[in-house]
Tab-separated table of C-alpha atoms and ligand atoms in Angstrom:
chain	number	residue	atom	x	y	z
A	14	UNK	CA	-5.246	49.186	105.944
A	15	UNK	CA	-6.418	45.887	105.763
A	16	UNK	CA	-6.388	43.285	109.146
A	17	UNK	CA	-6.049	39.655	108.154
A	18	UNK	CA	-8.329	37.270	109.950
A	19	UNK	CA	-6.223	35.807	112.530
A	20	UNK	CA	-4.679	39.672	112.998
A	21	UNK	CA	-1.463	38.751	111.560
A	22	UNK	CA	-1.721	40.221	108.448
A	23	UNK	CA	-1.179	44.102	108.053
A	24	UNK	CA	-1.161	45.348	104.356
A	25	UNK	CA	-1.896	48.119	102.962
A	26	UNK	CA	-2.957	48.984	99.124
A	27	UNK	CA	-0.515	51.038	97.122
A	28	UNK	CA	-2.186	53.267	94.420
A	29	UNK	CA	0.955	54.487	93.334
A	30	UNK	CA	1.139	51.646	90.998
A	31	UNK	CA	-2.230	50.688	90.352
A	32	UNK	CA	-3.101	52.592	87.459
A	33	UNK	CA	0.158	51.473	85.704
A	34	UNK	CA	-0.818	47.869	86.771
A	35	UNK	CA	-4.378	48.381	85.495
A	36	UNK	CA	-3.544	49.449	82.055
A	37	UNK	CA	-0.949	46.383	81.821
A	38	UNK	CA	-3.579	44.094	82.585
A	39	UNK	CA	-5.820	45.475	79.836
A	40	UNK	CA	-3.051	45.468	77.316
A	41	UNK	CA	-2.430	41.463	78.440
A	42	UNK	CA	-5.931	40.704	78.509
A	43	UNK	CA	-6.203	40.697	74.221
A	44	UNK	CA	-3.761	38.262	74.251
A	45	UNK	CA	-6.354	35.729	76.295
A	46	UNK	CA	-8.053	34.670	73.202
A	47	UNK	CA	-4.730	32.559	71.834
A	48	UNK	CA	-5.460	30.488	74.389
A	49	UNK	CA	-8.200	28.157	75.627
A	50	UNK	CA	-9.353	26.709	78.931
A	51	UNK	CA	-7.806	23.200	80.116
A	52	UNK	CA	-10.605	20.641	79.067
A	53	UNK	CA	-9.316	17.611	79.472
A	54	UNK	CA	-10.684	18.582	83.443
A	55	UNK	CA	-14.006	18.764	82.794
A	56	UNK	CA	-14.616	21.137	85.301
A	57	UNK	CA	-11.795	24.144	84.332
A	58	UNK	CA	-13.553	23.903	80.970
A	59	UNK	CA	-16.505	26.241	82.358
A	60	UNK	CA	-13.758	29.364	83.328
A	61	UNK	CA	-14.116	32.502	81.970
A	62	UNK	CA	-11.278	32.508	79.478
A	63	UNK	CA	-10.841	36.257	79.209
A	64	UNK	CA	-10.402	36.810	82.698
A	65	UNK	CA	-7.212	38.359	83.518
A	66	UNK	CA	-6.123	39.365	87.369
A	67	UNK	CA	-3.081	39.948	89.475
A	68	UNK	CA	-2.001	40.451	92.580
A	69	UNK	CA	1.868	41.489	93.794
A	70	UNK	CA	2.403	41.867	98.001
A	71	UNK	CA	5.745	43.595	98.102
A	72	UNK	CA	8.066	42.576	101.437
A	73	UNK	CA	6.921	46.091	103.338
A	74	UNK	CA	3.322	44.793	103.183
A	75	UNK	CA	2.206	46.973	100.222
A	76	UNK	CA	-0.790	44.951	97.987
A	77	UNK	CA	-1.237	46.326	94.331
A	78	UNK	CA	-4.582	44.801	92.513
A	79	UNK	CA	-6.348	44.714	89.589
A	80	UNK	CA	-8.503	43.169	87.053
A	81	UNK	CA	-10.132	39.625	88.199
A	82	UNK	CA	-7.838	39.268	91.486
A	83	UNK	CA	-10.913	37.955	93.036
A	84	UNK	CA	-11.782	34.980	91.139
A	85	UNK	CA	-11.100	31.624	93.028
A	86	UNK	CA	-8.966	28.864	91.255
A	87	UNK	CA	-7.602	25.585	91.673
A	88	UNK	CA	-4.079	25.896	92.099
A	89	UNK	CA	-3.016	22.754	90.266
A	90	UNK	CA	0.415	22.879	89.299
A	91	UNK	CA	1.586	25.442	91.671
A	92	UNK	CA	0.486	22.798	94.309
A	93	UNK	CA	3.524	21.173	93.510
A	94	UNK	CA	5.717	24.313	94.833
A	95	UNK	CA	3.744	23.341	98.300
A	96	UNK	CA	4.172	19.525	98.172
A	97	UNK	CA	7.645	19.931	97.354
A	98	UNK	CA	8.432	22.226	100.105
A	99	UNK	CA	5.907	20.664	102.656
A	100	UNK	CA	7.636	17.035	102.278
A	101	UNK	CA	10.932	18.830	102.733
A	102	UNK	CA	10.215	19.978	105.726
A	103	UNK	CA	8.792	16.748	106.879
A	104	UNK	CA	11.669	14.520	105.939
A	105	UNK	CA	15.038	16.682	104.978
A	106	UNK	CA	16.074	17.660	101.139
A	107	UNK	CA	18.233	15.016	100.793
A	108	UNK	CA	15.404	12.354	101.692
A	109	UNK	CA	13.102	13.682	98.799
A	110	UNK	CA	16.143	14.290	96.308
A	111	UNK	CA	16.491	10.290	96.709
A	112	UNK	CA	12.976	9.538	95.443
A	113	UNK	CA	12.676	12.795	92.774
A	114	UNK	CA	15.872	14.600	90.570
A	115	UNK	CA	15.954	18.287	89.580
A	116	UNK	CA	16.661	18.106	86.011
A	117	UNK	CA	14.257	19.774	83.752
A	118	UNK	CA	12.732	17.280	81.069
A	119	UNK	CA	12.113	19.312	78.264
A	120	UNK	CA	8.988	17.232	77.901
A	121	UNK	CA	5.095	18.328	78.579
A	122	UNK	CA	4.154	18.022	82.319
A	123	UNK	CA	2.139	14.308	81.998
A	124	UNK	CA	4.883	12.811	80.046
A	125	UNK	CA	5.434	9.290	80.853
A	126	UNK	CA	8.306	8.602	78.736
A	127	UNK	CA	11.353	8.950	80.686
A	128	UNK	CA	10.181	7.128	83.365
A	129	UNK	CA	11.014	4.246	81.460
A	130	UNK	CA	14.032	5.120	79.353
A	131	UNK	CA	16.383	6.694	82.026
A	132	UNK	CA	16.783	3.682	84.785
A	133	UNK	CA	16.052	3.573	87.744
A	134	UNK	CA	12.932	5.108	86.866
A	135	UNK	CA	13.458	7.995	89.355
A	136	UNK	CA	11.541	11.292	88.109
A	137	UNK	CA	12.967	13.776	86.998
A	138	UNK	CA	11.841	16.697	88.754
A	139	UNK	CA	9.169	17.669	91.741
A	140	UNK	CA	7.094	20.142	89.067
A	141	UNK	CA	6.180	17.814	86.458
A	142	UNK	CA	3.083	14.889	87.315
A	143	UNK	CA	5.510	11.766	88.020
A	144	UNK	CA	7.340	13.520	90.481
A	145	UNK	CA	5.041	15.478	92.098
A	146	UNK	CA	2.804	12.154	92.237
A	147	UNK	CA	6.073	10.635	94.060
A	148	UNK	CA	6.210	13.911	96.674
A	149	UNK	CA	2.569	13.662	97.403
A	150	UNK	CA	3.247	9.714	98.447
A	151	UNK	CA	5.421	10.640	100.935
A	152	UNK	CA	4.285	13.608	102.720
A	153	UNK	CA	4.058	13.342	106.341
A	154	UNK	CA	0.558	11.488	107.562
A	155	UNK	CA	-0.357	7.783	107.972
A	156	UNK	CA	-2.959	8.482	105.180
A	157	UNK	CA	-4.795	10.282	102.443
A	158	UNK	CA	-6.515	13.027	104.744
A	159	UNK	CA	-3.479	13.617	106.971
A	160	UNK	CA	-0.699	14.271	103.426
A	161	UNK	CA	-3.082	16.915	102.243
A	162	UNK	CA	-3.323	18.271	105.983
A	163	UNK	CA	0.264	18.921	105.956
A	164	UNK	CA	-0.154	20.455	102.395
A	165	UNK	CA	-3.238	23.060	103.867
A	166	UNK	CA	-1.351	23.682	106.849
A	167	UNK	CA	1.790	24.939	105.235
A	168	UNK	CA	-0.695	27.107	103.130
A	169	UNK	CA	-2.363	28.423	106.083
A	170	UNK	CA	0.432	29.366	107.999
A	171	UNK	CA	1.437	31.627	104.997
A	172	UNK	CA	-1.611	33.012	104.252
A	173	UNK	CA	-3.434	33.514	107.217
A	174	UNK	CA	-6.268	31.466	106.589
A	175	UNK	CA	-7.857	27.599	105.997
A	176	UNK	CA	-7.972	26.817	102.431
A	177	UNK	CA	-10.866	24.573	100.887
A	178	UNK	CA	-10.274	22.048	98.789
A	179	UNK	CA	-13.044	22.776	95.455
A	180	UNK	CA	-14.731	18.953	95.954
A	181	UNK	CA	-16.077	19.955	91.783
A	182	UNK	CA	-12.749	20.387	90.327
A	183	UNK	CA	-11.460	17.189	92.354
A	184	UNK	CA	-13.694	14.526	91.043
A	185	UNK	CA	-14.285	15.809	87.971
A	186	UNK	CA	-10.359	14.971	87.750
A	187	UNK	CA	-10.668	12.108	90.052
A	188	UNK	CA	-12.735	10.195	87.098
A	189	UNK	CA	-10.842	11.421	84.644
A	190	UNK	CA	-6.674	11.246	85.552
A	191	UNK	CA	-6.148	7.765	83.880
A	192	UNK	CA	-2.572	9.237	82.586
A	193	UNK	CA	-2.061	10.237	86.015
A	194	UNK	CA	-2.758	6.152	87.505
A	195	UNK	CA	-0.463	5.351	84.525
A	196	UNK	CA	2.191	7.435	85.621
A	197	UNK	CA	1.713	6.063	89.200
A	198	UNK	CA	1.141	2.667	88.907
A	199	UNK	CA	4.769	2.827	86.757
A	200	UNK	CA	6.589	4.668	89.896
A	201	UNK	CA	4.851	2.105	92.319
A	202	UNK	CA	6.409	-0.672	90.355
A	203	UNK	CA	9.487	0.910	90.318
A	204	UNK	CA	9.799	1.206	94.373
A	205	UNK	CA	9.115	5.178	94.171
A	206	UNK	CA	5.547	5.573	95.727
A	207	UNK	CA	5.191	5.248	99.572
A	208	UNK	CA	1.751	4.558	99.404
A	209	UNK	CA	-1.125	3.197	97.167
A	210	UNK	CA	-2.036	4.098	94.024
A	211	UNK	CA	-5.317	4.951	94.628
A	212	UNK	CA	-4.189	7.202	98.047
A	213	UNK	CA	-1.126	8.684	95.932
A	214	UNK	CA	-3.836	9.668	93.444
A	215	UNK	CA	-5.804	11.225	96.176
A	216	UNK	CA	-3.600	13.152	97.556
A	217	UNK	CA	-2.171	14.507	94.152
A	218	UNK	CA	-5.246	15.779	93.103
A	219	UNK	CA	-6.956	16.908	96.028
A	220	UNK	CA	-3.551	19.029	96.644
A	221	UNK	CA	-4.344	20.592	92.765
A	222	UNK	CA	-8.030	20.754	93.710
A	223	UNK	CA	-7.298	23.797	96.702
A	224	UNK	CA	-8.828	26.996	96.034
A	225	UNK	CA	-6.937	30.216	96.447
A	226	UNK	CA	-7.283	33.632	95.103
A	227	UNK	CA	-4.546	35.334	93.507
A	228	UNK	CA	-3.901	37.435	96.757
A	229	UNK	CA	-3.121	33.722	98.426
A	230	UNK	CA	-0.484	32.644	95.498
A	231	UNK	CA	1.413	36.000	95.822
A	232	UNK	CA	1.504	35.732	99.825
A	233	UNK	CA	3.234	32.478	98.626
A	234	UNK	CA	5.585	33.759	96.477
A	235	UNK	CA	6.602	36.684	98.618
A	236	UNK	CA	7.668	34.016	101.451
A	237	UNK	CA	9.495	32.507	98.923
A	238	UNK	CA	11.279	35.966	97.723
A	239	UNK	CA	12.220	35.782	101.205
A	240	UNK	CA	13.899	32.867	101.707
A	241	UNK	CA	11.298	31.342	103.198
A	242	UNK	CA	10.822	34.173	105.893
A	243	UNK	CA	7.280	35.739	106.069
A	244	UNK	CA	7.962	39.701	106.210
A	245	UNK	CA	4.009	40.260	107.292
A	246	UNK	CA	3.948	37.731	109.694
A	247	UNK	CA	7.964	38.230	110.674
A	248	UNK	CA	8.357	34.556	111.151
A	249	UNK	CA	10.652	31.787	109.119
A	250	UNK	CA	8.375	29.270	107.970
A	251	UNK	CA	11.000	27.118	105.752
A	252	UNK	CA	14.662	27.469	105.666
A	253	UNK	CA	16.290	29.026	102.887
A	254	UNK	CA	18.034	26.242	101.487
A	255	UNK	CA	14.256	24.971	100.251
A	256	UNK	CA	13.384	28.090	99.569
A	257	UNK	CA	16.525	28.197	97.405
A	258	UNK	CA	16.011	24.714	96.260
A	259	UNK	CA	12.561	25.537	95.097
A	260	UNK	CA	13.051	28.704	93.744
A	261	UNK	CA	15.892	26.476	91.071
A	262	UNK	CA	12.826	24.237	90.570
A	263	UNK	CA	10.890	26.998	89.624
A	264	UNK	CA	13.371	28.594	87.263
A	265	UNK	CA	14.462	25.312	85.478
A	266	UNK	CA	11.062	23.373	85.661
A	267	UNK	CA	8.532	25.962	86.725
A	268	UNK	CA	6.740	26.700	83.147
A	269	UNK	CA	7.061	23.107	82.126
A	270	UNK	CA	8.216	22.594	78.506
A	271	UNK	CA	8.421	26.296	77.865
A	272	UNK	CA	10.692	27.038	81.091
A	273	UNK	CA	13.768	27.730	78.661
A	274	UNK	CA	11.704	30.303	77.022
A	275	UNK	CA	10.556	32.028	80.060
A	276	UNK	CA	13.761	32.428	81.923
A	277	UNK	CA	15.095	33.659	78.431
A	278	UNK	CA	11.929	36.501	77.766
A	279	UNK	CA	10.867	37.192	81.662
A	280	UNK	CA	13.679	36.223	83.759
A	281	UNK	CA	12.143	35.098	87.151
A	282	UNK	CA	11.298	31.899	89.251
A	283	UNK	CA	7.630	31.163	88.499
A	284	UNK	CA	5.211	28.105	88.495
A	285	UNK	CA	1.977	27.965	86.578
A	286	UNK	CA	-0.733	25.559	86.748
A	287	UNK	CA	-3.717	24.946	84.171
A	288	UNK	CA	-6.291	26.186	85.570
A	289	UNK	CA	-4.502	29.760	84.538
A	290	UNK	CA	-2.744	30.142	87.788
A	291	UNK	CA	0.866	31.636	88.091
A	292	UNK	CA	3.305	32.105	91.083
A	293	UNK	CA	6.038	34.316	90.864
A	294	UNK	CA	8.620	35.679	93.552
A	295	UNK	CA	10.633	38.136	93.109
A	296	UNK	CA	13.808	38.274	95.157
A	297	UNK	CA	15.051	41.631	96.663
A	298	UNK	CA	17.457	43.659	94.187
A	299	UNK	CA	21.220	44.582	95.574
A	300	UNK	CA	21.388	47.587	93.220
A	301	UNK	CA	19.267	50.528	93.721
A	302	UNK	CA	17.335	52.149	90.506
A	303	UNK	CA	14.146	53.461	90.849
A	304	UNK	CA	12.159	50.518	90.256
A	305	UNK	CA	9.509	49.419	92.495
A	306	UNK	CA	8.983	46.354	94.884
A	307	UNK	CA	13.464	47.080	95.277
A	308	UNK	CA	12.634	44.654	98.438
A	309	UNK	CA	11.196	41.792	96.747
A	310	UNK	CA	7.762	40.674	96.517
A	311	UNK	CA	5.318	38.014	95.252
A	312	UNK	CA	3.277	37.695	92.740
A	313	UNK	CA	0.324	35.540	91.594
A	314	UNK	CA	-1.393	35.916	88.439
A	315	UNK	CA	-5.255	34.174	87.313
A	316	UNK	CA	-5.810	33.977	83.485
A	317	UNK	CA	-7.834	30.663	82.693
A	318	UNK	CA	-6.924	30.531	79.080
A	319	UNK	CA	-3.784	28.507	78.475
A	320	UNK	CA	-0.775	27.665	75.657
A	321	UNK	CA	-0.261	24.069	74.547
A	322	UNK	CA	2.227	23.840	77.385
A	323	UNK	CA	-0.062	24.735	80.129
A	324	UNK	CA	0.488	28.386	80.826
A	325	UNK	CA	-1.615	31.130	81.193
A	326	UNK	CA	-0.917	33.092	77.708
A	327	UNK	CA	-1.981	36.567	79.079
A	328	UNK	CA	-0.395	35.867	82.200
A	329	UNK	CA	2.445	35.023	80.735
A	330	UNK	CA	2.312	38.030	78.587
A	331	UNK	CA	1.328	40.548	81.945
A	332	UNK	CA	4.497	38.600	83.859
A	333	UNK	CA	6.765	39.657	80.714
A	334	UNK	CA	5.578	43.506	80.650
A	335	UNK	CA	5.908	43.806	84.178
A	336	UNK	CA	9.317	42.364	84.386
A	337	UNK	CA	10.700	44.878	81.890
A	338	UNK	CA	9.045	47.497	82.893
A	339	UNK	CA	10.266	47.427	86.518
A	340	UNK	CA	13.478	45.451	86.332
A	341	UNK	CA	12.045	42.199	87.987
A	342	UNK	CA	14.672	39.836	85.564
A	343	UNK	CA	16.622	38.148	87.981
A	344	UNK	CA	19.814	37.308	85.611
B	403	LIG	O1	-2.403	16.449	86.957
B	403	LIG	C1	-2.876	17.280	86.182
B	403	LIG	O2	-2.889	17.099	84.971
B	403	LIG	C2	-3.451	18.550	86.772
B	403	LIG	N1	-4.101	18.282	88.019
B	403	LIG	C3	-2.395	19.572	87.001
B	403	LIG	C4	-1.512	19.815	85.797
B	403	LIG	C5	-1.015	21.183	85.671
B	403	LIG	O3	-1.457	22.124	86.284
B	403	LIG	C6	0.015	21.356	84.647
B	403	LIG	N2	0.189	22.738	84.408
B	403	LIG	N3	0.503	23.510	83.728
C-alpha cells in the first residue's frame, strides 16, 4: 500500500500481472535499437535509448510496474493533452475550437505547410506544434509564468504532486526551436496568437520541458479513461465532454503522422512525445471477458528511442502486445 504525499493517493501494486508485464517489456525492449534518440534537442540526445518502462494505474487503484518506470522525462508532446484540456477549462471548448480545428493533418508534427495553404490559417489540430503553440497563447494568466502555472496546476491536481519544469531540456530547446518561431511568428500574423512570440514560445516549451515519471503520465491517462473523473482521488477534475474531446484528439492526432496506423494495429487513444514518452487511457469495457484492467485504466510508457514520426518504437511495440493480449482495442 502506497500513501501519496498529500494522502490522497491510495494504490496498491498488483503482482498478478507483473510477471506477464515484465516479460512484455523485455520482448519490446529489442525492438529499441530501430530507433534513435530525438537530437535535434540537444539535450534528449544524451537518453539511454534502450530504456524501456511502463506503468498502468487501473480505476480500483491497482499500479502494475516494470522495467525503467523510474526514469524522469520531459513530457513534450503529451504536454499538449494538458494545454489543450487546461485552456478548455479556462475559456469553454467552443472558445479554443475558434482559434485551433480537430482534423488530423497527415503531416509530421512541425509541419508548417498548411498553415499557409488552407485559409484562414487556423491550425489544424491542438496535438501538432502550430496548434499547440496557439493553445499555449491563450491559456489563462496575464503572462509567461502564470500560462504554465495553470498547465502545473492541472498536473498537480491529478497527480498528487508539484511538477518541475527540467530548466536543461528547456533551453537547450529554447536556442534551438527556430521552426517553432517560424511556425509562430506565421499564426501571430495571421491573428491566432494571444500573446508574443517570444512569451508563446515560452510557454510552449517550458510546458514540453515538465518532468514526470511514467507513474505521473498513467495517473493522467486514467483520469482521462474516466471521463475526466479521478477514481483515487474521487473527484471530477474536467468534464467529460473534454475528456471526450481529447480523447478524439488523441485517437485521430495523438501519434502524429502515424495515428492512422496506430488506431488500425493498437486501437486506443494515446499521445506520444519525443523524448520517448506515451500516454494511453483505456476506457472501461461494457462486456465482461476475463481480461484485466475491465474498469479502465491509464497507461504511460518511457522508451527514449523514437521512429521518424516521433514515437517511441518499443513503446509502441509494448502498447501493441498489451492491447492484444488483454483486449484494450477500443473499436
Ligand atoms: O516542439 C517540439 O519539437 C518538441 N518540444 C515537442 C515535439 C514532440 O514531442 C513531437 N512528438 N512526437
Amino acid at each position: 500500500m502506497e500513501v501519496g504525499q498529500q494522502g490522497t493517493q491510495i494504490k496498491f501494486d498488483n503482482q498478478e500481472h507483473l510477471h506477464k508485464i515484465q516479460a512484455w517489456v523485455q520482448d519490446s525492449r529489442a525492438y529499441a535499437n530501430l530507433g534513435k534518440c530525438a537530437n535535434y534537442i540537444p539535450a534528449l540526445e544524451r537518453a539511454n535509448p534502450s530504456q524501456l518502462g511502463i506503468c498502468i494505474i487501473g480505476s480500483n487503484g491497482s499500479i502494475v510496474k516494470a522495467g525503467d518506470f523510474n526514469t524522469a522525462f520531459t513530457l513534450q508532446s503529451i504536454s499538449k493533452v494538458i494545454g489543450f484540456i487546461a485552456a478548455c477549462i479556462d475559456y469553454g471548448i467552443a472558445y479554443v475550437l475558434e482559434r485551433v480545428d480537430v482534423e488530423p493533418t497527415g503531416d509530421a508534427f512541425n509541419s508548417i505547410i498548411r498553415l499557409e495553404v488552407h485559409k484562414p490559417g487556423r491550425p489544424f489540430n491542438p496535438m501538432i506544434n502550430a496548434g499547440a503553440i496557439t493553445v499555449a497563447s491563450l491559456l489563462g494568466g496575464r503572462n509567461p509564468v502564470e500560462k504554465v502555472e495553470s498547465i502545473c496546476l492541472l498536473i498537480e491536481k491529478i497527480v498528487g504532486r508539484r511538477p518541475t519544469i527540467n530548466e536543461d531540456v528547456f533551453h537547450s530547446e529554447w536556442q534551438t526551436a527556430h521552426r517553432n518561431r517560424a511556425l509562430a511568428y506565421y499564426l501571430k500574423e495571421t491573428g491566432f496568437l494571444d500573446c508574443s512570440v517570444e512569451e508563446a514560445i515560452e510557454v510552449y516549451l517550458k510546458q514540453c520541458s515538465i518532468e514526470v515519471t511514467t507513474e505521473d503520465v498513467a495517473m493522467i491517462g486514467l483520469v482521462l479513461a474516466n471521463d475526466g473523473y479521478h477514481p483515487i482521488r474521487k473527484e471530477q477534475i474536467f468534464s467529460k465532454e473534454v475528456a471526450r474531446l481529447t480523447k478524439a484528439l488523441m485517437v485521430t492526432c495523438g501519434m502524429y503522422n502515424a495515428s492512422g496506423k496506430f488506431a488500425a494495429s493498437v486501437g486506443i487513444p494515446a499521445k506520444s512525445g519525443v523524448s520517448g514518452g506515451i500516454l494511453a487511457a483505456i476506457p472501461p469495457r461494457g462486456r465482461s471477458t476475463d481480461s484485466p484492467f475491465m474498469d479502465g485504466c491509464g497507461i504511460g510508457i518511457y522508451g527514449p528511442a523514437i521512429d521518424e514520426f516521433g514515437n517511441s518504437v518499443a513503446g509502441v511495440k509494448l502498447l501493441q502486445q498489451i492491447a492484444r493480449e488483454w483486449d484494450f482495442n477500443i473499436f
